């Protein structure tokens, strides 16, 4: 009996390999990586020690895109792996399937070039049968796969330049695929079957199934293609069949159409999915040769230049976010779970729309959009400018074709886009004949891409996202090309005046009255550590980000001709060339790059969610000066979609407030130590949220024994707080000295007057620190910093950074200002004294005070009486102080 069972299992195993449908399995483990080229390869090899053992997904820019050294590695990297091919696959058609690898990939099998792919954001498939070792008696045949990747800048390959990092590596999954000689065609690594819904209504939905069957065998064969439309309960609601007579080595296309009565419609509120299963069946034996399965959603939609977007006949305001594909410490080599979780976070925010920017992303993203009910726009990466070559144009069009073919069957997609902000940094001198010709060529390429897109998929809309220079896009004619114009607008951020947004939107509606529009980007940077009770533009505080989004959401909702808006960005993401408060990170996200929510995320939840919502929006760690009553009154926002909200402090009701635009703001009298907040809403206070706040109360009188002084962390020349959860510290803004308390004496706030941006401090990257905001502001020319602390032993830490420099670098293009910051290095030298004793002598630009580099020193101090006086004695120029910390030891 045992022998019979064993034989039976072996026969079934072999039969599965001989006759099964297409097999697709990932080969992500046991790779080796070599950074740099291999001279003389394949004749030469590298030392084994030069190879690093890795698994996919992988990027070689996980660290260098975030360090203080300008730039990151853009060049060649090699990957290698041994794949073991079962002898039972000898009659299969084998290929390697890459979901994405940046940017140019050359695939070698057993030392021979099997194929090449250009473009870092679309999938590709490489046939490998010709290059495999001969099958013998061994059950598994070892074959070496090597992949040469190159993410170097190439003028013929988009993207050329952008406000994100062009990570290198095989950063998505790789599969080996084994199919029968008779199988569905998958040209351009696309799904085998194309699903269309040419006519949909409440009463009926037409399903059109199109595909091609390949016969790579040496004999002609008759097959049937059997397709089933299956509902969410597993019930077959439609069955279609086509008979095909395939010639040897030939292929035939098929088309199947049927109507489903009373279909469940797909929408963000009810993302009902059917699926279509198509099988190739041998007509004579009944054997199944291949199978393809795709999601199906019945929906219809339209855009109107006056009334916005309609889905299934109903007006829907598209509100969502953009999304980049990186994660803290991982670069863009992120697992599917993070992609899926990002979409879950977007849905949990109450959003119904995503702009997948600025390139196609992992398949799991759109799969999640289909399931969750998130409408999507997806685009190819022609960003900032183009190259006027045939090769660039061919690559751009090929990427567009790959994107459409590979993502065609996702019901979530409503827009195919291309050319983001492509006129923001045009070639040639402004107004020159060369530049005029450049714009003509640019518009010509846009028309080619648009025509290709409409021909490939007339059921969806085309869009070009443009930066906020209306006249340029209008005058060059580019705005007339797509069916929808997207506008990336930053009034209240890069542009000063919020009211400019209203004027811009009305101008579009008047000048392009037949062209639907979406605000495809809007956002403000927010370092999640920074807070202000008086937020201002460019201060990068959480509070200003909320203020900014209040204005934009109000306008998007109120103006019917604005089809919707996509926040820039869902998450903070890497942009290596950025400096500012968080170098190398664009912090306009509603979530940090490790997916922690900022208050702006809660703001959207309170405005978009339909289910009851309440959230206290403040830090769990706070600090501030106490008043005569030994409390510190600070504002706290409670976010809710209820009409009224109550806030409780340490069990005592503070107030019942009316919610306005999703926010109720309370003045909270915090006490020293632990504070418990509770927010309630709804009938019987059934909706509630809790938060424990640890408050460092700095006594009104530093010698007050009722509230003993413990520590003080002050950022000079600053009006913001910085909350450091890691070190459990809060940095508070400077204040002038008053007797019994603490503060500076003399001096002025440092400012560079940076083209109307933040009126204080610098936006340059400060080297050798992760606390750039602390070192980017300072007080200049102060005489003293004084604290009237009681007797005891203290630790004083002084922080300095020279913020002046001769580096007159131009503004980066994404700041929408190409002017140069005029700066001049200031020579300075000064002594620092504590209670009359010189503790730092001759601090100057020729020693520790190097431009844009953090310097700190810790000094123990014993106080008998009269507190601590830190004095500054200028020798050359003016003395400076960026920050000071004082901690009582005992």
JSON list of C-alpha atoms in Angstrom, two decimals, residues 44 125 160 165 233 315 324 396 439 516 527 583 606 679 699 702 738 765 847 852 855:
[
{"chain": "A", "resi": 44, "resn": "UNK", "atom": "CA", "xyz": [36.90, 38.22, -15.49]},
{"chain": "A", "resi": 125, "resn": "UNK", "atom": "CA", "xyz": [9.88, 39.82, -18.76]},
{"chain": "A", "resi": 160, "resn": "UNK", "atom": "CA", "xyz": [15.90, 63.47, -15.86]},
{"chain": "A", "resi": 165, "resn": "UNK", "atom": "CA", "xyz": [15.66, 60.19, -5.15]},
{"chain": "A", "resi": 233, "resn": "UNK", "atom": "CA", "xyz": [-19.71, 35.07, -3.37]},
{"chain": "A", "resi": 315, "resn": "UNK", "atom": "CA", "xyz": [-21.21, 63.82, -8.18]},
{"chain": "A", "resi": 324, "resn": "UNK", "atom": "CA", "xyz": [6.02, 58.05, -3.17]},
{"chain": "A", "resi": 396, "resn": "UNK", "atom": "CA", "xyz": [8.74, 58.00, -22.96]},
{"chain": "A", "resi": 439, "resn": "UNK", "atom": "CA", "xyz": [8.40, 74.16, -26.29]},
{"chain": "A", "resi": 516, "resn": "UNK", "atom": "CA", "xyz": [-11.72, 69.81, -16.34]},
{"chain": "A", "resi": 527, "resn": "UNK", "atom": "CA", "xyz": [8.74, 68.54, 10.79]},
{"chain": "A", "resi": 583, "resn": "UNK", "atom": "CA", "xyz": [17.79, 67.35, 5.30]},
{"chain": "A", "resi": 606, "resn": "UNK", "atom": "CA", "xyz": [-12.30, 64.71, 11.02]},
{"chain": "A", "resi": 679, "resn": "UNK", "atom": "CA", "xyz": [-11.99, 64.12, 24.79]},
{"chain": "A", "resi": 699, "resn": "UNK", "atom": "CA", "xyz": [8.65, 77.51, 37.33]},
{"chain": "A", "resi": 702, "resn": "UNK", "atom": "CA", "xyz": [13.28, 79.37, 39.18]},
{"chain": "A", "resi": 738, "resn": "UNK", "atom": "CA", "xyz": [13.37, 88.89, 33.62]},
{"chain": "A", "resi": 765, "resn": "UNK", "atom": "CA", "xyz": [21.75, 71.58, 6.05]},
{"chain": "A", "resi": 847, "resn": "UNK", "atom": "CA", "xyz": [38.64, 76.48, 14.94]},
{"chain": "A", "resi": 852, "resn": "UNK", "atom": "CA", "xyz": [27.16, 75.05, 8.68]},
{"chain": "A", "resi": 855, "resn": "UNK", "atom": "CA", "xyz": [29.46, 72.40, 17.62]}
]
